[in-house]
Short mmCIF file of C-alpha atoms in Angstrom, two decimals:
data_model
loop_
_atom_site.label_atom_id
_atom_site.label_comp_id
_atom_site.label_asym_id
_atom_site.label_seq_id
_atom_site.Cartn_x
_atom_site.Cartn_y
_atom_site.Cartn_z
CA MET A 73 131.44 102.25 77.38
CA MET A 74 130.00 104.97 75.12
CA ARG A 75 127.14 102.58 74.01
CA ARG A 76 126.16 101.95 77.71
CA GLN A 77 126.01 105.83 78.23
CA GLY A 78 124.16 106.48 75.53
CA LEU A 79 121.43 103.76 76.47
CA LEU A 80 121.19 105.35 80.57
CA VAL A 81 120.25 108.91 78.83
CA LEU A 82 117.31 107.49 76.74
CA VAL A 83 116.26 105.58 80.26
CA VAL A 84 116.83 108.69 82.78
CA ALA A 85 115.48 111.45 79.88
CA GLY A 86 112.11 109.03 79.59
CA LEU A 87 111.84 108.57 83.88
CA LEU A 88 112.81 112.49 84.21
CA CYS A 89 110.21 113.69 81.78
CA GLY A 90 107.63 111.10 83.08
CA GLY A 91 106.82 109.11 79.28
CA ALA A 92 107.66 106.72 76.48
CA LEU A 93 110.07 107.10 74.29
CA SER A 94 109.20 106.07 71.43
CA TRP A 95 104.98 105.22 69.42
CA SER A 96 103.94 102.83 67.46
CA SER A 97 102.90 102.77 64.24
CA ALA A 98 99.60 99.96 65.02
CA GLY A 99 97.20 102.67 65.44
CA GLU A 100 99.02 104.29 67.80
CA SER A 101 101.97 106.48 66.22
CA SER A 102 101.24 109.47 68.50
CA ARG A 103 99.85 108.28 71.94
CA GLN A 104 101.37 109.57 74.86
CA ALA A 105 102.32 106.90 77.85
CA ARG A 106 100.51 108.24 81.14
CA GLU A 107 102.25 107.58 84.09
CA PRO A 108 101.65 108.68 87.39
CA GLU A 109 103.73 111.62 89.27
CA ARG A 110 106.76 110.72 90.95
CA SER A 111 108.62 112.54 93.79
CA PRO A 112 112.22 113.20 92.91
CA ARG A 113 113.56 110.58 95.41
CA GLU A 114 111.48 108.19 93.93
CA VAL A 115 112.88 109.06 90.57
CA ALA A 116 116.13 109.04 91.93
CA GLU A 117 116.05 105.81 93.09
CA GLU A 118 114.31 104.14 89.50
CA ILE A 119 117.22 105.79 88.06
CA ALA A 120 119.70 103.71 90.30
CA ARG A 121 118.04 100.56 89.35
CA PHE A 122 118.02 100.92 85.83
CA SER A 123 121.63 102.19 85.58
CA ARG A 124 122.69 98.64 87.70
CA THR A 125 120.46 96.48 86.17
CA VAL A 126 120.73 97.86 82.28
CA LEU A 127 123.98 98.81 82.30
CA GLN A 128 125.34 95.70 83.54
CA PRO A 129 125.37 92.96 80.24
CA SER A 130 124.26 89.68 80.90
CA GLN A 131 125.76 86.77 80.14
CA GLY A 132 126.47 85.62 76.75
CA ARG A 133 124.01 88.64 75.49
CA GLU A 134 124.95 91.91 73.61
CA SER A 135 123.82 94.80 74.47
CA ARG A 136 121.07 96.39 73.66
CA GLU A 137 122.37 99.06 72.26
CA VAL A 138 124.02 96.79 69.50
CA ASN A 139 120.58 95.85 68.23
CA ARG A 140 119.80 99.32 66.22
CA ASN A 141 119.72 97.52 62.60
CA GLY A 142 117.16 99.19 60.64
CA ILE A 143 116.17 102.14 58.10
CA TYR A 144 115.71 105.25 60.35
CA LEU A 145 114.69 108.81 58.36
CA LEU A 146 115.58 111.96 60.81
CA LEU A 147 114.10 114.25 60.56
CA SER A 148 112.30 117.61 62.94
CA LEU A 149 108.81 119.21 63.76
CA SER A 150 110.37 122.51 63.07
CA MET A 151 110.10 121.65 59.11
CA PRO A 152 106.50 122.28 57.37
CA ASP A 153 103.41 120.37 58.08
CA GLU A 154 102.92 119.27 54.25
CA VAL A 155 106.80 118.47 54.04
CA LEU A 156 106.62 116.37 57.03
CA LYS A 157 103.40 114.57 56.38
CA GLY A 158 105.30 113.42 52.29
CA TYR A 159 108.40 111.95 54.64
CA PHE A 160 105.89 110.19 57.16
CA ALA A 161 104.28 108.61 54.02
CA GLU A 162 107.63 107.74 52.33
CA ALA A 163 109.08 106.22 55.60
CA LYS A 164 105.80 104.18 55.50
CA LEU A 165 105.99 103.09 52.34
CA LEU A 166 109.87 101.91 53.27
CA GLY A 167 109.85 100.41 56.55
CA ALA A 168 111.90 103.19 58.15
CA ARG A 169 111.27 104.52 61.52
CA ILE A 170 111.16 108.41 61.78
CA VAL A 171 113.61 109.73 64.59
CA ILE A 172 113.28 113.17 66.66
CA ARG A 173 116.14 114.46 68.42
CA GLY A 174 114.11 115.29 71.70
CA LEU A 175 110.60 117.16 72.82
CA LEU A 176 108.93 120.14 72.21
CA ASN A 177 108.22 122.70 74.29
CA ALA A 178 105.16 123.10 76.62
CA PRO A 179 102.49 125.52 75.60
CA SER A 180 103.99 128.98 77.10
CA SER A 181 101.61 129.72 80.54
CA GLY A 182 103.86 132.65 81.27
CA ASP A 183 107.61 133.98 82.43
CA GLY A 184 107.93 130.42 83.76
CA PRO A 185 110.46 128.69 83.18
CA VAL A 186 110.13 126.64 79.83
CA LYS A 187 109.72 122.57 80.16
CA LEU A 188 109.58 119.62 77.65
CA SER A 189 106.54 118.28 77.12
CA PHE A 190 105.75 114.63 76.06
CA LYS A 191 101.89 116.05 75.99
CA ALA A 192 103.03 118.35 73.57
CA THR A 193 105.04 116.55 71.46
CA GLY A 194 102.51 113.66 70.95
CA GLU A 195 99.97 115.96 69.83
CA ARG A 196 102.28 117.29 67.39
CA PHE A 197 102.35 113.90 65.86
CA ARG A 198 98.68 113.49 66.25
CA GLN A 199 97.78 116.37 64.58
CA LEU A 200 100.12 115.46 61.42
CA MET A 201 99.25 112.12 61.09
CA GLY A 202 95.86 111.96 61.80
CA THR A 203 93.75 108.90 61.12
CA ASP A 204 95.51 108.55 57.78
CA GLU A 205 97.03 104.82 57.55
CA ALA A 206 99.29 105.84 54.84
CA LEU A 207 101.09 108.14 57.35
CA LEU A 208 101.19 106.34 60.24
CA ALA A 209 105.23 105.26 60.69
CA ALA A 210 106.89 104.45 63.70
CA VAL A 211 108.41 107.39 65.09
CA SER A 212 110.90 107.73 68.14
CA ILE A 213 113.13 109.93 69.90
CA ASP A 214 116.79 109.02 70.27
CA PRO A 215 119.19 111.42 70.52
CA VAL A 216 121.48 108.60 70.75
CA LEU A 217 121.37 107.79 67.36
CA TYR A 218 121.95 111.44 66.52
CA GLY A 219 124.76 111.83 68.44
CA ARG A 220 126.10 108.15 66.56
CA LEU A 221 125.31 109.52 63.39
CA GLY A 222 126.96 113.40 63.75
CA VAL A 223 123.39 114.85 62.38
CA SER A 224 122.54 118.15 63.16
CA GLU A 225 120.49 119.12 60.66
CA VAL A 226 117.54 117.32 58.78
CA PRO A 227 116.37 115.34 57.10
CA ALA A 228 118.93 112.47 57.09
CA LEU A 229 118.29 109.05 55.89
CA ALA A 230 120.56 106.46 57.72
CA ILE A 231 121.05 102.50 57.93
CA VAL A 232 122.37 101.15 60.45
CA LYS A 233 124.14 97.87 61.03
CA GLY A 234 125.83 96.39 63.33
CA ASP A 235 128.74 98.89 64.37
CA ARG A 236 128.32 100.67 60.59
CA ASP A 237 126.17 102.97 59.33
CA ALA A 238 125.37 105.12 56.35
CA VAL A 239 123.77 108.78 56.01
CA VAL A 240 122.73 110.58 53.35
CA ILE A 241 121.47 114.41 54.09
CA GLY A 242 119.65 116.70 52.22
CA SER A 243 115.82 117.81 51.77
CA THR A 244 115.21 115.78 49.07
CA SER A 245 112.58 112.84 48.45
CA VAL A 246 113.22 109.60 50.31
CA ARG A 247 113.23 107.75 46.69
CA HIS A 248 116.31 110.45 45.53
CA LEU A 249 117.97 110.09 49.00
CA LEU A 250 117.96 106.20 48.12
CA GLU A 251 119.14 106.86 44.70
CA VAL A 252 122.11 109.18 46.02
CA LEU A 253 122.71 106.19 48.57
CA ALA A 254 122.77 103.48 46.10
CA ARG A 255 125.18 105.28 43.63
CA GLU A 256 127.90 105.29 47.01
CA GLU A 257 127.22 102.17 48.30
CA ARG A 258 126.36 99.71 45.41
CA VAL A 259 124.67 97.36 47.61
CA TYR A 260 121.74 99.23 48.24
CA ARG A 261 121.36 99.44 44.69
CA ALA A 262 118.73 96.33 45.09
CA LEU A 263 117.09 98.49 48.18
CA ALA A 264 116.50 101.65 46.08
CA GLU A 265 115.25 99.65 43.52
CA TRP A 266 112.63 97.85 45.58
CA PHE A 267 111.53 101.02 46.72
CA ASP A 268 110.81 102.69 43.35
CA ARG A 269 108.23 99.95 42.57
CA ARG A 270 107.07 100.27 45.87
CA GLN A 271 106.04 103.40 45.52
CA ARG A 272 105.39 103.52 41.63
CA GLY A 273 102.40 100.63 42.75
CA PHE A 274 101.40 102.72 45.27
CA LEU A 275 100.52 105.44 42.99
CA GLN A 276 98.82 103.16 40.82
CA GLY A 277 96.49 102.09 43.07
CA GLY A 278 98.61 100.22 46.17
CA PRO A 279 101.70 98.92 47.15
CA THR A 280 104.07 96.26 45.58
CA SER A 281 103.43 93.01 47.86
CA GLU A 282 107.04 92.09 46.47
CA PRO A 283 109.42 91.29 50.00
CA GLN A 284 111.69 94.34 51.08
CA PRO A 285 115.17 92.79 49.90
CA SER A 286 117.85 92.15 52.90
CA LEU A 287 119.71 95.09 54.55
CA PRO A 288 123.15 94.70 53.43
CA MET A 289 126.33 96.08 55.63
CA PRO A 290 127.34 99.48 54.76
CA SER A 291 131.28 99.34 53.75
CA GLY A 292 131.79 101.65 56.99
CA HIS A 293 131.00 105.07 58.28
CA GLN A 294 129.88 106.81 54.90
CA ARG A 295 128.82 110.50 54.97
CA ILE A 296 126.60 112.03 52.05
CA ARG A 297 125.46 115.32 51.67
CA THR A 298 123.25 116.73 48.71
CA ASP A 299 123.22 119.58 47.41
CA VAL A 300 120.00 120.49 48.72
CA PRO A 301 119.12 123.11 51.60
CA THR A 302 118.47 120.97 55.26
CA TRP A 303 115.78 122.17 58.10
CA SER A 304 117.47 122.96 61.51
CA ILE A 305 116.54 120.95 64.47
CA ALA A 306 113.94 122.36 67.19
CA GLU A 307 113.73 119.94 69.45
CA ARG A 308 116.32 120.25 72.15
CA ASP A 309 118.81 117.40 72.22
CA MET A 310 117.57 115.12 75.43
CA LYS A 311 121.00 114.45 76.56
CA GLN A 312 121.89 118.12 77.14
CA VAL A 313 118.70 118.51 78.40
CA LEU A 314 119.38 115.49 81.17
CA SER A 315 122.72 117.05 81.78
CA ASP A 316 121.45 120.95 82.66
CA ALA A 317 118.47 119.30 85.16
CA VAL A 318 121.63 117.30 87.04
CA ALA A 319 123.63 120.15 86.73
CA ARG A 320 120.57 122.35 88.65
CA THR A 321 118.74 119.49 90.71
CA ASP A 322 119.33 120.43 94.60
CA TRP A 323 120.28 117.16 95.62
CA ASN A 324 120.71 117.56 99.25
CA ALA A 325 117.45 119.29 99.39
CA ILE A 326 115.44 116.00 97.57
CA LYS A 327 117.29 113.91 100.55
CA ARG A 328 115.61 116.55 103.18
CA ARG A 329 112.40 116.42 101.73
CA ALA A 330 112.67 112.65 100.88
CA GLU A 331 113.87 111.74 104.62
CA ASP A 332 111.40 114.51 106.36
CA ALA A 333 108.30 112.50 103.90
CA THR A 334 109.51 109.41 105.58
CA ALA A 335 109.42 110.95 109.79
CA ARG A 336 105.79 112.39 108.70
CA LYS A 337 104.93 108.57 107.23
CA ILE A 338 106.56 107.09 110.42
CA HIS A 339 104.79 109.60 112.48
CA ARG A 340 101.81 108.55 111.84
CA GLY A 341 102.01 105.18 111.86
CA PRO A 342 99.82 102.57 110.17
CA GLN A 343 97.02 105.08 110.47
CA LEU A 344 94.67 102.35 110.95
CA PRO A 345 92.15 103.85 114.17
CA LEU A 346 90.15 101.60 115.76
CA PRO A 347 87.49 103.16 118.10
CA ASP A 348 88.06 103.65 122.10
CA ALA A 349 86.95 101.13 124.06
CA GLN A 350 83.62 101.77 125.95
CA GLN A 351 83.44 99.05 128.41
CA PRO A 352 85.41 96.10 129.38
CA ARG A 353 84.56 93.28 126.83
CA SER A 354 85.97 89.86 126.54
CA PHE A 355 85.14 87.18 123.85
CA LEU A 356 86.70 84.38 121.77
CA VAL A 357 87.48 83.86 117.84
CA ASP A 358 87.82 80.69 116.35
CA ALA A 359 91.48 80.21 114.36
CA THR A 360 90.04 77.60 112.36
CA VAL A 361 90.99 77.89 108.45
CA GLN A 362 89.62 76.42 105.35
CA PHE A 363 91.62 76.04 102.62
CA PRO A 364 90.30 76.49 99.48
CA ASP A 365 92.89 74.90 97.21
CA ASP A 366 95.00 71.80 97.94
CA VAL A 367 98.60 71.94 99.85
CA THR A 368 101.61 70.46 98.61
CA ASP A 369 105.15 70.41 98.82
CA PRO A 370 106.44 71.80 95.30
CA LYS A 371 109.50 70.09 95.06
CA THR A 372 108.33 66.35 95.98
CA GLY A 373 103.94 67.23 95.10
CA THR A 374 103.31 65.72 98.39
CA LEU A 375 99.54 66.27 99.14
CA TYR A 376 99.53 67.89 103.22
CA ILE A 377 96.19 69.68 103.26
CA ARG A 378 93.18 68.33 100.52
CA ALA A 379 91.26 71.28 99.39
CA GLY A 380 88.39 72.21 101.60
CA SER A 381 89.96 70.79 104.54
CA THR A 382 89.64 73.03 107.66
CA VAL A 383 92.33 73.14 110.06
CA ASN A 384 93.05 75.39 113.67
CA PRO A 385 96.24 76.07 113.46
CA LEU A 386 95.92 76.32 117.31
CA ASP A 387 95.90 72.47 117.55
CA LYS A 388 99.46 72.29 116.59
CA VAL A 389 101.26 75.30 117.78
CA LYS A 390 100.75 78.22 120.25
CA LEU A 391 100.84 81.83 120.08
CA PRO A 392 104.11 83.33 121.46
CA TYR A 393 103.11 86.38 122.83
CA THR A 394 100.18 88.56 124.56
CA LEU A 395 99.41 90.64 121.83
CA ILE A 396 98.89 94.77 122.92
CA PHE A 397 96.79 97.06 120.15
CA PHE A 398 97.26 100.51 121.44
CA ASN A 399 96.69 103.95 119.88
CA GLY A 400 100.39 105.37 120.22
CA HIS A 401 98.25 108.76 120.24
CA SER A 402 96.25 108.78 122.69
CA GLN A 403 97.93 109.79 125.67
CA GLY A 404 95.40 107.55 127.89
CA GLN A 405 96.29 104.31 126.13
CA VAL A 406 99.96 105.24 126.29
CA GLN A 407 99.61 105.25 130.26
CA TRP A 408 98.03 102.02 130.30
CA VAL A 409 100.10 100.41 128.70
CA GLN A 410 102.46 101.26 130.84
CA ARG A 411 101.55 100.23 133.69
CA TYR A 412 100.79 96.59 132.17
CA LEU A 413 104.25 96.21 131.37
CA LEU A 414 104.85 97.05 134.89
CA ALA A 415 102.38 94.64 136.13
CA HIS A 416 103.23 91.89 133.41
CA GLU A 417 107.23 92.02 132.93
CA ASP A 418 107.78 88.36 133.47
CA ARG A 419 105.44 88.43 130.24
CA PRO A 420 106.16 87.85 126.65
CA LEU A 421 104.46 91.02 125.42
CA LYS A 422 104.47 92.25 121.71
CA LEU A 423 102.93 95.43 121.65
CA LEU A 424 101.39 97.20 117.80
CA VAL A 425 100.05 100.40 117.21
CA THR A 426 96.84 101.22 115.18
CA GLU A 427 98.03 105.19 114.88
CA GLY A 428 101.17 106.36 116.27
CA ASP A 429 105.11 107.27 115.98
CA ILE A 430 106.89 103.74 116.62
CA ALA A 431 110.53 105.37 117.18
CA PRO A 432 109.73 108.10 120.57
CA LEU A 433 106.91 104.95 121.73
CA GLY A 434 109.81 102.40 122.00
CA ARG A 435 111.77 104.46 124.05
CA LEU A 436 109.07 105.44 126.57
CA LEU A 437 107.87 101.89 126.94
CA HIS A 438 111.64 100.88 126.74
CA ARG A 439 110.57 97.88 123.99
CA PRO A 440 110.06 97.56 120.84
CA VAL A 441 106.91 98.78 119.22
CA TYR A 442 105.47 97.51 115.43
CA TRP A 443 102.60 98.69 113.30
CA ALA A 444 98.92 96.46 113.15
CA ASN A 445 97.76 95.83 109.78
CA GLN A 446 94.28 95.26 108.68
CA LEU A 447 94.92 91.61 108.15
CA MET A 448 95.45 91.53 112.24
CA TYR A 449 92.33 93.29 112.63
CA ASP A 450 90.35 90.50 110.72
CA ARG A 451 91.90 87.62 111.90
CA PHE A 452 91.38 88.96 115.65
CA GLY A 453 87.81 90.21 114.87
CA LEU A 454 89.30 93.98 116.41
CA VAL A 455 86.70 96.63 116.55
CA ALA A 456 88.27 98.72 119.73
CA ALA A 457 91.41 99.67 121.19
CA PRO A 458 93.42 98.97 123.48
CA SER A 459 92.34 95.27 123.24
CA LEU A 460 94.80 92.56 124.44
CA VAL A 461 95.26 88.87 122.29
CA THR A 462 96.08 85.64 124.24
CA GLN A 463 95.55 82.09 123.54
CA GLU A 464 92.77 80.03 125.22
CA GLY A 465 92.89 76.40 124.02
CA ASN A 466 92.37 76.32 120.28
CA ARG A 467 90.76 80.03 120.19
CA PHE A 468 92.02 83.55 120.31
CA ARG A 469 90.83 85.48 123.51
CA VAL A 470 90.28 89.01 122.66
CA GLN A 471 89.94 91.58 125.99
CA GLU A 472 88.64 95.10 125.23
CA ILE A 473 90.16 97.38 127.69
CA VAL A 474 88.88 100.59 128.78
CA PRO A 475 92.26 102.79 130.50
#
């Protein structure tokens, strides 16, 4: 259960901060993922969707949280630049992923609240790594891993496999941290010796092409501290950031704003205005359509319509309504619709607005009112309102009305 909660923290943290939670090492080690701004309601709905889908394990498949096998180097951007660059280079040689606990603060713009920033964090990594291929190690923001390993100071080298892990803490080289680990956990002797050969080869002109040994299983939950100093962690724990944000959030206010926004959108209607009809006019519209591709039964493959064929649906079916298109914001057009409805009570009618709030219009006209759309305009050749659309033989009759 704790693993599922940890995964939700990562998902929600990304949603609230509006960015990606990791950088790749293939030339994009510090690029920020840009997403359009979302309203609080949209963020809340997306959080709910992710929690429903991600936190429910699929049948016959392990939870994503257990697939953390690998080597990690836990650091903080509070460390000096040259020290960080040295660790980036060693992590790249070892094939370890650099992990930080959270985001840096955005540059201050006065006395306002401090905001965490993917942009500021990404810029810091770009500044450190530049374009030097030797420094482009993979980087992630993962407070869950920090919590699992119990790491509160850095640097720390961690090996995770299954539900076991081993951590060595101390401000010394990755090579030395591996040697310390190999003394405590003999199964890592081959890895330490391989990295020693790889690093020596790199210093002599290029890393060895010898493949990395397989990653053994730690004996349990090993925690090893060296005698060298450590650095404090500058980044705030993203789990705590999320908890604080949730505690400060006025969910009732978010709900009210969402309801107000929905009401405004409904009031505006489809916002597909048509000019007012200037004089009565009537014209016919051919209902024939041409099919660019074959139309077949997806199950049997039976061919119904061959590509290039023309079909007039009104040869087979009938339009069951008279369609009335009108502007719901025009008092004159609404009054004309009222009179038309009284004069044609026995005729099946369908009301469609180009603009306007359908809820009060429906109450006023005592029948459902729908939004028009651009496809209807194109299909019926509508250019003015109000307009009536009926069927005449195998064509549509469009009548523009002057109220």
